[in-house]
Each structure stands twice: as structure tokens, then as C-alpha cells.
Amino acid sequence: MLFFNSRRYAEETEKKRSKNQDPQEHSLPFMTFLGILATFPPLRVFLKLCKRRVVDQAAVEPAPAGQEQVPIIYIHGFRGGDYTTRVMVKEAGKSKGDPRFLKVEADLTGHIKLTGTYTGDSQPIIQLALKDRIAGYQAINYYLSFLLPFLSQKYGFTRYSAVAHSLGSPCVVATEMRYAKKKKFPHLVKCALIAGPFNGVMYLGDIPNLNHLTRSGRPSLMTPHYSYMLRHRGDFNPAIQVLNIYGNVLDTTNSDRFISVISAKSIRYVLAPHARFYQEVEVRGENAEHSQMHDEPFVINILDHFLELKKQKEGKL
């Protein structure tokens, strides 16, 4: 069963990726090797020995004097890419009345490419595309550890909103906790979490219908990553607004076919008791499949409302 689900997830992601493949991307074995280096902190020294290379082909639009910019950063998960968040980014541009956005492509050796436009409005859109996509929880955390401060310093923002899909979701939460006391690290204002595996992936730390939530919402079984977030929940600023969207295809697994409802809902016990705003939305039926939710109009409409993008468009009229 483990092999079947892993293969199916790979097939779903590769089907979309094949239309957008970058001929210059690292080979699969090399991606895997870099992912291993990024996963274990003692080995990251080898990645840090690589000289950072930045190719800046992006335009920067001046912001009005005195206006704080709080960009919206879109983050994909394991085996994802720019195609994962493409529809969400496009629809966000329509909602705010400006299709331009900044695209940030990066690999684990420190190569960063910037294209598109960092707009001068209050919520510029940034799309992250992690080139070494065979990256697990710790490797995506490593990506965020150098990309977020780089972007913050380059574009002058101190706060941001995040829209994260799949494994990107727990990484956004854990990164905020890990750097909560770092003043030079940008911090969350809002985070929209879509199909997040907060307490395991099906057959990888989570068996369908085995785990359950107590009356208080505490999961009876916890993965090490979930335990970390639970221990550090005091480091997550209660002023951060959280939207958690998860799927249930209504089959016998009570999941989106890859992430169980219990795993996705487990983050509520960590964040909701102290959050200024916490809301959950369950998507049901065939449209709730893990690799489909990020393109669903229903989900995108909820996201854009949460991010108040249409209010920004109205303010321009």
C-alpha cells in the first residue's frame, strides 16, 4: 500500500510537471543527493560552501512613500513546482487587478533567479519555485531559511502573508516558530494552509482511520514534526491569522487520497487556542483530491477573500 500511494502521488505531480520541465534542472539522483544534504543540519555546511549566485531579471516598481508592503508568498510542497501555485497566482492577480508578480526560482546550492515584477502596491505577489523538488520537510525548511531573509532584505519588507500547499504548510508554520525571536527575519501576518500534512502522510507516519482527535482536539498519535510544533506553539504569534483548508474525497480513508483529515486538522490543537483568527474549511468530494485543490475555484475564492485582494482592487478604483 505504501508503494502504491507513493507511486500514485509521483504520477499525479509528474503528469503536470512534464508540460513545464526545465531542461536545465538537476537530475533526479542529484536532486535526491542535495535533498539529503539539506535534510540533516550537520551536512548543510556542504551546501553553504557553494557560492550564492543571483540572476536578477526582475523589475521593481516603486511603492508610494510611507506605504508598508506585505507581500503574499506562494509556496509549494514535495515534488511540486511553479505549476502547483500557477492558477492561484493568476487568479490572485485578477482579484487585485494586477496580473504581475515576482517569480523566484531557487535550488539548494544557492542559485536564485528572479523574473517578473515586484509591484509597488501593498500586497506584491511572490511565487516560489523550488528547483530541487525532491525535498522533504527539513529540506523545505532549509529553503525558507535562506530565501525569506534574502527577499526581505532585497525588497525591504518585514512582514508577509503565505499561501502554502501540501508539505509547504507545516514548513511555513515551523519556520515562523523557529525564527520567532529573529528581528531580521520576516514574520507572518496571515497564512493560508492547503492540504497540509501536519501529523504525517498516509502510510508515512499516518495510517488511515487509526489516529483520532480527542474532545480537546489533541491527536492521540503524534509524529516528531508535530511534537516540535506543539512544544513551540508559544513561539507562534497569536496575532497571525490562520486559514486551514483540507480535503475529504469521501472514500473509506477519510482523506484527500494522500493526507488524512485527522493529520490536516491536527494543527488546530497547536494554533487555534491562542490565535486571533483561526478558521477551517473542509472541501468534500472529487474536487477535494490533494493535487487538485490548489486549482479549485471554490478554494481560490476563499483564499482571495481571506487575503482581502478584492478590497485592494476596490481601493484602486
CSV table of N, CA and C in Angstrom, one decimal, residues 213-219 226 233 265-266 268-270 272-273:
chain,number,residue,atom,x,y,z
A,213,LEU,N,-8.8,12.4,17.0
A,213,LEU,CA,-8.7,13.6,17.9
A,213,LEU,C,-9.5,13.4,19.1
A,214,THR,N,-9.0,13.8,20.3
A,214,THR,CA,-9.7,13.8,21.5
A,214,THR,C,-10.7,14.9,21.5
A,215,ARG,N,-11.5,15.0,22.5
A,215,ARG,CA,-12.5,16.1,22.6
A,215,ARG,C,-11.9,17.5,22.5
A,216,SER,N,-10.7,17.6,23.1
A,216,SER,CA,-10.0,18.8,23.1
A,216,SER,C,-9.3,19.1,21.7
A,217,GLY,N,-9.3,18.1,20.8
A,217,GLY,CA,-8.7,18.3,19.5
A,217,GLY,C,-7.3,17.8,19.5
A,218,ARG,N,-6.8,17.2,20.5
A,218,ARG,CA,-5.4,16.7,20.6
A,218,ARG,C,-5.3,15.3,19.9
A,219,PRO,N,-4.4,15.1,18.9
A,219,PRO,CA,-4.3,13.8,18.3
A,219,PRO,C,-3.8,12.8,19.3
A,226,TYR,N,5.2,17.0,14.3
A,226,TYR,CA,4.0,17.6,15.0
A,226,TYR,C,4.4,17.9,16.5
A,233,ARG,N,4.5,26.0,20.2
A,233,ARG,CA,3.4,26.8,19.8
A,233,ARG,C,3.3,28.2,20.5
A,265,LYS,N,-6.3,18.3,10.2
A,265,LYS,CA,-6.9,19.0,11.3
A,265,LYS,C,-6.1,19.1,12.6
A,266,SER,N,-5.0,18.4,12.7
A,266,SER,CA,-4.2,18.3,13.9
A,266,SER,C,-3.6,19.7,14.2
A,268,ARG,N,-5.0,22.4,14.3
A,268,ARG,CA,-5.9,23.3,15.1
A,268,ARG,C,-5.5,23.2,16.6
A,269,TYR,N,-5.2,22.1,17.1
A,269,TYR,CA,-4.8,22.0,18.5
A,269,TYR,C,-3.6,22.8,18.9
A,270,VAL,N,-2.7,22.9,17.9
A,270,VAL,CA,-1.5,23.7,18.1
A,270,VAL,C,-1.7,25.2,18.1
A,272,ALA,N,-5.0,27.1,17.2
A,272,ALA,CA,-6.3,27.7,17.4
A,272,ALA,C,-6.5,28.3,18.8
A,273,PRO,N,-6.0,27.6,19.9
A,273,PRO,CA,-6.3,28.1,21.2
A,273,PRO,C,-5.8,29.5,21.5
